[in-house]
CSV table of C-alpha atoms and ligand atoms in Angstrom, one decimal:
chain,number,residue,atom,x,y,z
A,143,MET,CA,0.2,0.2,0.3
A,144,LYS,CA,1.3,3.7,-0.5
A,145,LYS,CA,2.1,5.3,2.3
A,146,VAL,CA,0.8,9.1,3.6
A,147,ASN,CA,3.2,11.5,4.5
A,148,TYR,CA,2.1,14.0,6.6
A,149,ASN,CA,5.0,16.6,6.2
A,150,ASP,CA,4.1,17.3,3.4
A,151,ILE,CA,0.1,17.0,4.4
A,152,SER,CA,0.8,19.9,6.9
A,153,ARG,CA,1.3,22.5,4.2
A,154,ILE,CA,-2.6,22.6,3.4
A,155,TYR,CA,-4.0,20.8,5.7
A,156,ASP,CA,-6.2,24.1,7.6
A,157,ASP,CA,-6.9,24.9,4.6
A,158,VAL,CA,-9.5,21.7,3.8
A,159,ARG,CA,-9.9,21.0,8.0
A,160,GLU,CA,-11.9,22.7,10.6
A,161,GLU,CA,-12.4,21.1,13.8
A,162,GLU,CA,-16.0,19.4,14.8
A,163,ARG,CA,-17.9,21.5,17.0
A,164,ALA,CA,-20.3,17.7,17.8
A,165,ILE,CA,-16.7,16.8,18.9
A,166,VAL,CA,-16.0,19.0,21.1
A,167,ASN,CA,-19.0,19.2,22.8
A,168,SER,CA,-18.4,15.9,23.2
A,169,PHE,CA,-15.2,16.7,24.9
A,170,LEU,CA,-17.4,19.2,27.3
A,171,ASN,CA,-20.3,17.8,27.5
A,172,GLU,CA,-19.0,13.8,29.2
A,173,VAL,CA,-15.1,15.5,31.0
A,174,GLU,CA,-15.0,17.2,33.7
A,175,ILE,CA,-13.1,19.9,32.7
A,176,THR,CA,-10.4,22.5,35.5
A,177,ASP,CA,-8.1,24.7,35.4
A,178,THR,CA,-5.8,21.2,37.0
A,179,THR,CA,-7.2,19.3,34.7
A,180,LYS,CA,-4.3,17.6,32.1
A,181,ILE,CA,-6.1,17.0,29.0
A,182,LEU,CA,-3.8,14.9,25.6
A,183,ASP,CA,-4.4,15.0,21.7
A,184,VAL,CA,-2.8,11.5,20.7
A,185,GLY,CA,-1.8,12.3,17.1
A,186,CYS,CA,-3.2,16.6,17.2
A,187,GLY,CA,-2.2,17.7,13.8
A,188,THR,CA,-1.7,21.1,13.9
A,189,GLY,CA,-4.4,21.6,16.2
A,190,ASN,CA,-7.7,22.5,15.4
A,191,TYR,CA,-8.7,20.6,18.9
A,192,THR,CA,-5.5,20.7,20.9
A,193,ASN,CA,-6.4,24.9,20.2
A,194,ILE,CA,-9.4,25.3,20.8
A,195,LEU,CA,-9.9,23.8,24.2
A,196,GLU,CA,-7.6,25.5,25.8
A,197,LYS,CA,-8.6,28.6,24.0
A,198,ILE,CA,-12.3,27.6,25.8
A,199,THR,CA,-10.6,25.9,28.8
A,200,ASN,CA,-8.5,26.5,31.5
A,201,ALA,CA,-7.4,22.9,31.1
A,202,LYS,CA,-3.5,22.2,30.7
A,203,ILE,CA,-3.5,21.1,27.1
A,204,TYR,CA,-0.8,18.1,25.5
A,205,GLY,CA,-0.5,17.1,21.8
A,206,ILE,CA,1.8,14.6,20.5
A,207,ASP,CA,2.0,14.0,16.9
A,208,ALA,CA,3.5,11.7,14.9
A,209,SER,CA,4.9,14.6,12.2
A,210,GLU,CA,7.7,17.4,12.7
A,211,GLY,CA,5.4,19.4,10.5
A,212,MET,CA,2.0,19.2,12.1
A,213,LEU,CA,3.7,20.1,15.2
A,214,GLU,CA,5.0,23.3,13.3
A,215,LYS,CA,1.5,23.9,12.9
A,216,VAL,CA,0.3,23.8,16.1
A,217,LYS,CA,2.8,26.8,17.7
A,218,GLU,CA,1.7,29.0,15.1
A,219,LYS,CA,-1.1,28.5,16.4
A,220,ASN,CA,-1.2,28.7,20.0
A,221,LYS,CA,2.0,28.5,21.9
A,222,ASN,CA,0.6,28.1,24.8
A,223,ILE,CA,0.4,24.2,24.2
A,224,ILE,CA,2.7,21.9,25.3
A,225,THR,CA,3.7,19.4,22.0
A,226,LYS,CA,6.0,16.3,21.3
A,227,VAL,CA,7.1,14.2,18.5
A,228,GLY,CA,5.4,10.7,20.4
A,229,LEU,CA,3.7,7.9,19.1
A,230,ALA,CA,-0.1,6.7,20.2
A,231,THR,CA,2.4,3.5,21.4
A,232,ASP,CA,5.1,5.4,22.8
A,233,ILE,CA,3.6,8.1,24.3
A,234,PRO,CA,6.8,10.4,26.4
A,235,PHE,CA,4.8,11.0,28.5
A,236,GLU,CA,4.6,10.1,32.4
A,237,ASP,CA,2.3,7.0,33.9
A,238,CYS,CA,-0.8,8.2,34.9
A,239,ALA,CA,-0.1,11.9,34.1
A,240,PHE,CA,-3.9,12.3,32.3
A,241,ASN,CA,-7.0,13.1,33.3
A,242,PHE,CA,-8.0,12.8,29.6
A,243,VAL,CA,-6.9,10.9,26.1
A,244,TYR,CA,-8.3,11.4,22.8
A,245,MET,CA,-7.4,11.0,19.8
A,246,THR,CA,-9.8,12.8,15.9
A,247,ASP,CA,-9.7,11.4,12.9
A,248,VAL,CA,-6.1,9.1,13.9
A,249,ILE,CA,-6.6,5.3,15.4
A,250,HIS,CA,-6.3,4.2,11.2
A,251,HIS,CA,-2.9,4.8,10.7
A,252,VAL,CA,-1.9,3.1,14.0
A,253,THR,CA,-0.8,0.0,13.4
A,254,ASP,CA,-1.3,-1.8,17.2
A,255,ILE,CA,-4.2,-0.8,18.8
A,256,ASN,CA,-3.0,-3.5,22.0
A,257,LYS,CA,0.3,-0.8,22.1
A,258,MET,CA,-1.5,2.4,21.9
A,259,PHE,CA,-4.7,0.9,25.0
A,260,LEU,CA,-1.7,-0.6,26.8
A,261,GLU,CA,-0.3,3.0,26.2
A,262,PHE,CA,-3.3,5.5,27.1
A,263,ASN,CA,-3.5,3.0,30.0
A,264,ARG,CA,0.0,3.9,31.7
A,265,ILE,CA,0.0,7.5,31.6
A,266,LEU,CA,-4.6,7.7,33.2
A,267,VAL,CA,-5.4,8.5,36.5
A,268,ASN,CA,-7.3,5.6,37.7
A,269,GLY,CA,-10.8,6.5,36.5
A,270,GLY,CA,-9.2,8.6,33.0
A,271,LYS,CA,-10.9,9.3,30.0
A,272,VAL,CA,-10.7,8.6,27.0
A,273,CYS,CA,-12.0,9.2,23.6
A,274,ILE,CA,-11.7,7.9,19.7
A,275,SER,CA,-13.6,9.6,17.1
A,276,THR,CA,-13.4,7.6,14.0
A,277,GLN,CA,-16.5,6.1,11.4
A,278,SER,CA,-17.7,2.7,11.6
A,279,TYR,CA,-17.2,0.9,8.7
A,280,ARG,CA,-20.9,1.0,8.2
A,281,GLN,CA,-20.3,4.9,7.7
A,282,ILE,CA,-17.3,4.3,6.1
A,283,ASP,CA,-19.8,2.6,3.5
A,284,LEU,CA,-22.5,5.8,3.7
A,285,ARG,CA,-19.3,8.2,2.7
A,286,TYR,CA,-20.1,10.1,-0.4
A,287,MET,CA,-16.5,10.2,-0.7
A,288,SER,CA,-17.2,6.1,-1.6
A,289,GLU,CA,-19.5,7.0,-3.8
A,290,PHE,CA,-17.1,9.6,-6.1
A,291,PHE,CA,-13.8,7.2,-5.2
A,292,PRO,CA,-15.5,4.1,-4.3
A,293,SER,CA,-12.1,1.8,-3.7
A,294,THR,CA,-11.2,4.6,-0.7
A,295,ALA,CA,-14.1,2.0,1.1
A,296,ALA,CA,-12.1,-0.6,0.3
A,297,VAL,CA,-8.2,1.2,1.0
A,298,ASP,CA,-9.7,2.2,4.4
A,299,LYS,CA,-12.1,-1.4,5.3
A,300,THR,CA,-8.1,-2.6,5.3
A,301,ARG,CA,-6.5,0.6,7.8
A,302,TYR,CA,-9.4,1.0,9.7
A,303,GLN,CA,-11.3,-0.7,13.0
A,304,ASP,CA,-14.8,-1.2,12.9
A,305,ILE,CA,-16.2,0.1,16.6
A,306,GLU,CA,-16.5,-3.7,18.1
A,307,GLU,CA,-12.8,-4.7,17.5
A,308,ILE,CA,-11.6,-1.2,19.7
A,309,ILE,CA,-13.7,-1.7,22.1
A,310,LYS,CA,-12.5,-5.9,22.4
A,311,LEU,CA,-8.5,-4.5,22.3
A,312,ALA,CA,-9.7,-1.6,24.9
A,313,ARG,CA,-11.7,-4.0,27.1
A,314,GLU,CA,-8.5,-6.6,27.2
A,315,ASN,CA,-6.5,-3.8,28.0
A,316,GLY,CA,-9.1,-2.2,31.6
A,317,PHE,CA,-10.6,-0.1,30.5
A,318,ARG,CA,-14.9,-0.4,31.0
A,319,LEU,CA,-16.9,0.9,27.6
A,320,ILE,CA,-19.7,4.7,28.4
A,321,LYS,CA,-20.7,4.4,25.4
A,322,ASN,CA,-20.5,4.8,21.6
A,323,GLN,CA,-21.6,7.9,20.6
A,324,ILE,CA,-23.0,8.6,16.8
A,325,ILE,CA,-22.4,12.0,15.8
A,326,ASP,CA,-23.4,14.3,11.9
A,327,GLU,CA,-25.0,11.2,10.4
A,328,GLY,CA,-27.4,12.1,7.9
A,329,LYS,CA,-27.0,16.2,8.1
A,330,GLU,CA,-27.0,17.5,5.0
A,331,VAL,CA,-23.5,18.7,3.3
A,332,GLU,CA,-23.7,21.6,0.6
A,333,LEU,CA,-19.9,20.4,-1.9
A,334,GLY,CA,-19.2,23.0,-4.3
A,335,SER,CA,-16.0,25.3,-4.8
A,336,ASP,CA,-14.5,23.9,-1.6
A,337,TYR,CA,-15.4,20.5,-2.4
A,338,LEU,CA,-13.8,20.2,-5.3
A,339,GLU,CA,-10.7,22.1,-4.0
A,340,LEU,CA,-10.0,19.7,-0.7
A,341,LEU,CA,-10.2,16.9,-3.4
A,342,GLU,CA,-7.8,19.2,-5.3
A,343,LYS,CA,-5.2,19.6,-3.2
A,344,ARG,CA,-6.1,16.2,-2.6
A,345,GLY,CA,-7.0,17.0,1.8
A,346,TYR,CA,-7.6,13.2,2.6
A,347,SER,CA,-5.3,10.8,3.1
A,348,MET,CA,-6.9,8.2,1.3
A,349,LEU,CA,-6.7,10.2,-2.1
A,350,HIS,CA,-2.8,9.2,-1.8
A,351,LEU,CA,-4.2,5.8,-0.9
A,352,ILE,CA,-5.5,5.1,-4.2
A,353,THR,CA,-4.5,4.4,-8.6
A,354,ASP,CA,-4.3,7.5,-10.0
A,355,GLU,CA,-6.6,6.8,-12.3
A,356,ASP,CA,-9.3,5.8,-9.5
A,357,TYR,CA,-8.5,10.0,-7.7
A,358,LYS,CA,-9.0,10.9,-12.1
A,359,ASP,CA,-12.3,9.7,-11.5
A,360,GLY,CA,-13.3,10.8,-8.9
A,361,LEU,CA,-12.5,13.9,-9.7
A,362,ASN,CA,-14.2,13.9,-12.9
A,363,ARG,CA,-17.7,12.5,-11.5
A,364,VAL,CA,-17.6,15.1,-9.0
A,365,LYS,CA,-16.2,17.9,-11.1
A,366,ASN,CA,-19.5,16.4,-13.3
A,367,GLU,CA,-22.1,16.6,-11.0
A,368,ILE,CA,-21.6,20.4,-10.1
A,369,LYS,CA,-20.9,22.1,-12.7
A,370,GLU,CA,-24.2,23.8,-12.4
A,371,GLY,CA,-23.2,24.9,-9.2
A,372,SER,CA,-23.5,23.0,-5.9
A,373,ILE,CA,-24.6,19.9,-5.1
A,374,LYS,CA,-26.6,18.3,-1.9
A,375,ARG,CA,-25.1,14.8,0.6
A,376,LYS,CA,-25.8,13.4,3.6
A,377,SER,CA,-23.1,13.3,5.8
A,378,ALA,CA,-21.9,9.9,7.2
A,379,GLY,CA,-21.3,10.8,10.3
A,380,GLY,CA,-18.7,9.8,12.9
A,381,THR,CA,-17.9,7.3,15.9
A,382,LEU,CA,-16.9,8.7,19.2
A,383,VAL,CA,-16.2,5.7,21.8
A,384,TRP,CA,-16.0,6.3,25.1
A,385,LEU,CA,-13.6,4.7,26.9
A,386,VAL,CA,-12.6,5.7,31.5
A,387,LYS,CA,-9.8,3.1,33.0
A,388,ASN,CA,-11.2,0.7,35.0
A,389,LYS,CA,-11.0,2.1,39.3
B,147,LIG,C1,-5.6,12.9,10.2
B,147,LIG,S1,-4.9,14.0,10.5
B,147,LIG,C2,-5.4,14.3,12.2
B,147,LIG,C3,-5.4,15.7,13.0
B,147,LIG,C4,-5.8,15.5,14.4
B,147,LIG,N1,-6.0,15.2,15.4
B,147,LIG,C5,-7.2,16.5,13.5
B,147,LIG,O1,-7.7,16.1,14.1
B,147,LIG,O2,-7.5,17.8,12.8
B,147,LIG,C6,-3.8,12.3,11.3
B,147,LIG,C7,-2.4,12.7,12.6
B,147,LIG,O3,-1.9,11.0,13.2
B,147,LIG,C8,-0.7,11.9,13.0
B,147,LIG,N2,0.2,10.4,13.1
B,147,LIG,C9,-0.3,9.5,12.1
B,147,LIG,N3,-0.3,8.1,13.0
B,147,LIG,C10,0.7,8.3,14.0
B,147,LIG,C11,0.7,7.8,15.0
B,147,LIG,N4,1.2,5.6,15.3
B,147,LIG,N5,0.9,8.1,16.5
B,147,LIG,C12,1.2,8.9,16.8
B,147,LIG,N6,0.4,10.1,16.3
B,147,LIG,C13,-0.1,9.8,14.4
B,147,LIG,C14,-0.8,11.7,11.9
B,147,LIG,O4,0.7,12.8,11.7
B,147,LIG,C15,-1.4,13.3,11.4
B,147,LIG,O5,-0.5,14.5,12.3
């Protein structure tokens, strides 16, 4: 399989992505955040979620990412966020350092989920919470991306773990499921020139993993659809897997 290079993607990532308010709201509803709460964003990327959390709470916010290029963007955005290069499977912080750990749109890049949960268990206090934002296989099939670029669905099912698999591995590593929260599924979205620009910049990692022919075919499909103006589709939404570390 082709590789995704986030040091390259970091240059355009913020042109094509921003935080989802439903995810931020879920964090604020589920976690009691005070000025002593320590929060770690694993695979924080350019800091879209760390930045907003730092601005709207008084918690101590940390971010790790495998890509130095992505972390450079966090520093440009917000100097109060403490960042370190690190992997989900090898987190550069001491035991019991955090009250809340989250990852948004990252777990499909992690190859050893068992090791990741072992690390989450090690760095969290007892009763600490985890939120994993991802998509189920059903939601991958529902994506309009899968309609326009059909081969992305198969590629992503080889990278993503389905929700039950994530929960099983979490349970085996000392976590209890709080809930699976489905967000934004079925929400109407309008796709126009912004969406086309995003696709032309290959702003989603799965577009780097299909053949150039499939990519060009998909791009033409979108161009034909939106040449009369914008089109409407339903969002596939996401799944938030909420877990708590057993006491
Ligand atoms: C799709 S981006 C998501 C970034 C951010 N969480 C967001 O929602 O905007 C995926 C990020 O995961 C990082 N990443 C990939 N594999 C990783 C790993 N094993 N450990 C930590 N970060 C990783 C990439 O460098 C990239 O910044």
